[in-house]
Amino acid sequence: MKHNTSSAIFGALAVLALSLTATAAAQDNVLENIPGAKGKMPTIADHPDMGQLFGMQWMAWSDGDEAALDFGAPETDNRLWSMRCDRPANGEVRIVHQIEASLKDMGAGDRFGFTIRVDEGQSLGFIARMELTDGEGGKYYTPRFYTSNRHSVFEALAKGERAFMNLSDNKFSVHLKGSGEAIKKFLRACT
């Protein structure tokens, strides 16, 4: 009798294990067919390194009340990602993130999703919008989003190796070599 009970329990566990395996496999297949569902981790193959061609680096500077953090080419105005301190009248400190990207079919004030995933960490989502900026070539619209100076994105960027980004279906990545010290310097000046 004991043998039959053990066999029945073992059989039930085997069926349960097969069922869970099949369910997990089916869920993986379903995820692949759902737009926007988290499937495989991002790679450089589908998120090209946007700074490599121009030798971009992480650079921080401060000058009195102004502090900035840039991912760009040294000794040029070529920047991919710029962060600046903003101190509104309410006394809070916020960070203005500006991504130098032109987006098709986007105009003044348009809003859209923007995600950053550092290495294999959790994807962080933001709402970006097209805002007017003034550059060497004149005024133009570019994506911007805002965070607090204590947002978890800074710790992730400072400790990671690569940030994978998706800006309204424009996928790219940036290396994070040297980001830790630059971010610390920037945040110390932006309090």
Coordinates of C-alpha atoms in Angstrom, one line a residue:
M1 CA 0.0 0.0 0.0
K2 CA 2.9 2.4 0.9
H3 CA 4.5 1.7 -2.5
N4 CA 1.3 2.5 -4.4
T5 CA 0.8 5.8 -2.5
S6 CA 4.5 6.8 -3.1
S7 CA 4.1 5.9 -6.8
A8 CA 0.9 7.9 -7.0
I9 CA 2.5 11.0 -5.3
F10 CA 5.6 10.7 -7.5
G11 CA 3.4 10.4 -10.6
A12 CA 1.3 13.4 -9.6
L13 CA 4.5 15.4 -9.0
A14 CA 5.9 14.4 -12.4
V15 CA 2.6 15.5 -14.1
L16 CA 2.7 18.8 -12.2
A17 CA 6.3 19.4 -13.1
L18 CA 5.6 18.7 -16.8
S19 CA 2.6 20.9 -16.6
L20 CA 4.6 23.8 -15.1
T21 CA 7.3 23.3 -17.7
A22 CA 4.8 23.4 -20.5
T23 CA 3.1 26.4 -19.0
A24 CA 6.3 28.3 -18.7
A25 CA 7.3 27.4 -22.3
A26 CA 3.8 28.5 -23.5
Q27 CA 4.2 31.8 -21.6
D28 CA 7.6 32.4 -23.2
N29 CA 6.0 31.8 -26.6
V30 CA 3.1 34.1 -25.7
L31 CA 5.4 36.8 -24.6
E32 CA 7.2 36.7 -27.9
N33 CA 3.8 37.4 -29.6
I34 CA 2.7 40.3 -27.4
P35 CA 4.1 43.6 -28.5
G36 CA 6.0 45.3 -25.6
A37 CA 6.2 42.2 -23.4
K38 CA 9.5 41.6 -21.7
G39 CA 11.2 38.8 -23.6
K40 CA 14.9 38.5 -24.1
M41 CA 17.4 40.9 -22.6
P42 CA 18.6 43.7 -24.9
T43 CA 21.8 43.4 -26.8
I44 CA 24.1 45.7 -28.7
A45 CA 22.9 44.0 -31.9
D46 CA 19.5 45.5 -31.4
H47 CA 20.6 48.6 -29.4
P48 CA 23.6 50.0 -31.3
D49 CA 26.3 51.8 -29.3
M50 CA 25.6 55.5 -30.2
G51 CA 28.8 56.9 -28.6
Q52 CA 31.4 54.6 -30.0
L53 CA 31.8 56.3 -33.4
F54 CA 32.5 59.7 -31.8
G55 CA 34.5 58.5 -28.8
M56 CA 31.9 59.7 -26.3
Q57 CA 32.6 59.8 -22.6
W58 CA 30.9 60.7 -19.4
M59 CA 31.8 64.3 -18.3
A60 CA 30.6 66.4 -15.3
W61 CA 31.3 70.0 -14.7
S62 CA 30.0 72.8 -12.4
D63 CA 30.3 76.5 -12.5
G64 CA 28.8 78.3 -9.5
D65 CA 25.1 77.5 -9.5
E66 CA 25.2 75.5 -12.7
A67 CA 26.1 71.8 -12.8
A68 CA 26.0 69.5 -15.8
L69 CA 26.6 65.9 -16.8
D70 CA 27.1 65.0 -20.4
F71 CA 27.6 61.8 -22.4
G72 CA 29.5 63.3 -25.4
A73 CA 32.7 63.8 -27.3
P74 CA 35.3 65.7 -25.3
E75 CA 36.3 69.2 -26.5
T76 CA 33.3 69.4 -28.9
D77 CA 29.6 70.3 -28.6
N78 CA 28.7 66.8 -29.8
R79 CA 26.4 65.4 -27.0
L80 CA 24.0 62.5 -27.0
W81 CA 22.7 62.8 -23.4
S82 CA 22.9 66.0 -21.3
M83 CA 21.7 66.5 -17.7
R84 CA 21.3 69.8 -16.0
C85 CA 20.2 71.0 -12.6
D86 CA 17.0 72.8 -12.5
R87 CA 15.9 74.7 -9.3
P88 CA 12.3 75.8 -9.7
A89 CA 10.9 78.4 -7.4
N90 CA 9.4 75.8 -5.0
G91 CA 13.0 75.0 -3.8
E92 CA 13.1 71.4 -5.1
V93 CA 15.9 70.2 -7.3
R94 CA 15.2 68.3 -10.4
I95 CA 17.3 67.1 -13.2
V96 CA 16.5 67.9 -16.8
H97 CA 17.6 65.1 -19.2
Q98 CA 17.9 66.0 -22.8
I99 CA 18.5 63.3 -25.5
E100 CA 19.9 64.6 -28.8
A101 CA 17.7 62.7 -31.2
S102 CA 15.3 63.6 -34.0
L103 CA 12.1 61.7 -33.9
K104 CA 9.9 61.2 -36.9
D105 CA 6.3 62.4 -36.6
M106 CA 7.0 64.2 -33.3
G107 CA 6.5 67.9 -32.7
A108 CA 6.3 70.5 -30.0
G109 CA 4.9 69.1 -26.8
D110 CA 4.3 65.5 -28.0
R111 CA 4.8 63.0 -25.2
F112 CA 6.0 59.4 -25.5
G113 CA 7.5 56.6 -23.4
F114 CA 11.3 56.3 -22.8
T115 CA 12.9 53.4 -21.1
I116 CA 16.4 52.8 -19.7
R117 CA 17.6 49.3 -18.6
V118 CA 21.1 49.1 -17.1
D119 CA 22.7 45.8 -17.8
E120 CA 20.2 43.1 -16.8
G121 CA 18.5 45.3 -14.2
Q122 CA 14.9 46.5 -14.1
S123 CA 13.7 48.7 -16.9
L124 CA 13.0 52.2 -15.7
G125 CA 10.2 54.1 -17.6
F126 CA 9.8 57.8 -18.1
I127 CA 7.5 60.1 -20.0
A128 CA 9.5 62.3 -22.3
R129 CA 8.2 65.2 -24.4
M130 CA 9.5 67.2 -27.3
E131 CA 10.7 70.6 -26.0
L132 CA 12.3 73.6 -27.6
T133 CA 16.0 74.0 -27.1
D134 CA 18.6 76.4 -28.4
G135 CA 21.7 75.0 -30.0
E136 CA 24.5 76.2 -32.2
G137 CA 22.4 75.6 -35.3
G138 CA 19.4 77.6 -33.8
K139 CA 16.3 76.5 -32.1
Y140 CA 15.0 72.9 -32.5
Y141 CA 12.8 70.4 -30.6
T142 CA 14.4 67.5 -28.8
P143 CA 13.3 64.8 -26.3
R144 CA 13.4 65.8 -22.6
F145 CA 12.4 64.1 -19.4
Y146 CA 12.7 65.1 -15.7
T147 CA 13.8 63.2 -12.6
S148 CA 14.6 64.2 -9.0
N149 CA 18.3 64.3 -8.1
R150 CA 17.7 61.2 -5.9
H151 CA 16.1 59.0 -8.6
S152 CA 17.3 55.4 -8.8
V153 CA 18.4 55.8 -12.4
F154 CA 21.6 57.6 -11.1
E155 CA 22.7 54.7 -8.9
A156 CA 22.1 52.2 -11.8
L157 CA 24.0 54.3 -14.3
A158 CA 26.9 54.8 -11.8
K159 CA 27.3 51.1 -11.1
G160 CA 26.5 49.6 -14.5
E161 CA 28.4 48.7 -17.6
R162 CA 25.9 49.6 -20.3
A163 CA 22.5 51.4 -20.5
F164 CA 20.0 50.1 -23.1
M165 CA 17.5 52.8 -24.1
N166 CA 14.3 52.8 -26.1
L167 CA 13.1 56.2 -27.1
S168 CA 9.8 55.9 -28.9
D169 CA 11.0 52.7 -30.6
N170 CA 14.4 54.2 -31.4
K171 CA 16.7 51.7 -29.7
F172 CA 20.3 52.5 -28.7
S173 CA 22.8 51.9 -26.0
V174 CA 25.7 53.8 -24.3
H175 CA 28.6 52.5 -22.3
L176 CA 28.9 53.5 -18.7
K177 CA 32.7 53.5 -18.3
G178 CA 33.6 56.5 -16.2
S179 CA 30.0 57.3 -15.4
G180 CA 30.3 56.6 -11.7
E181 CA 32.7 59.4 -10.8
A182 CA 31.1 61.8 -13.3
I183 CA 27.6 61.2 -11.7
K184 CA 28.9 61.6 -8.2
K185 CA 30.6 64.9 -9.1
F186 CA 27.4 66.1 -10.8
L187 CA 25.0 65.1 -8.0
R188 CA 27.3 66.7 -5.3
A189 CA 27.0 70.0 -7.3
C190 CA 23.3 69.6 -7.9
T191 CA 21.8 69.6 -4.4

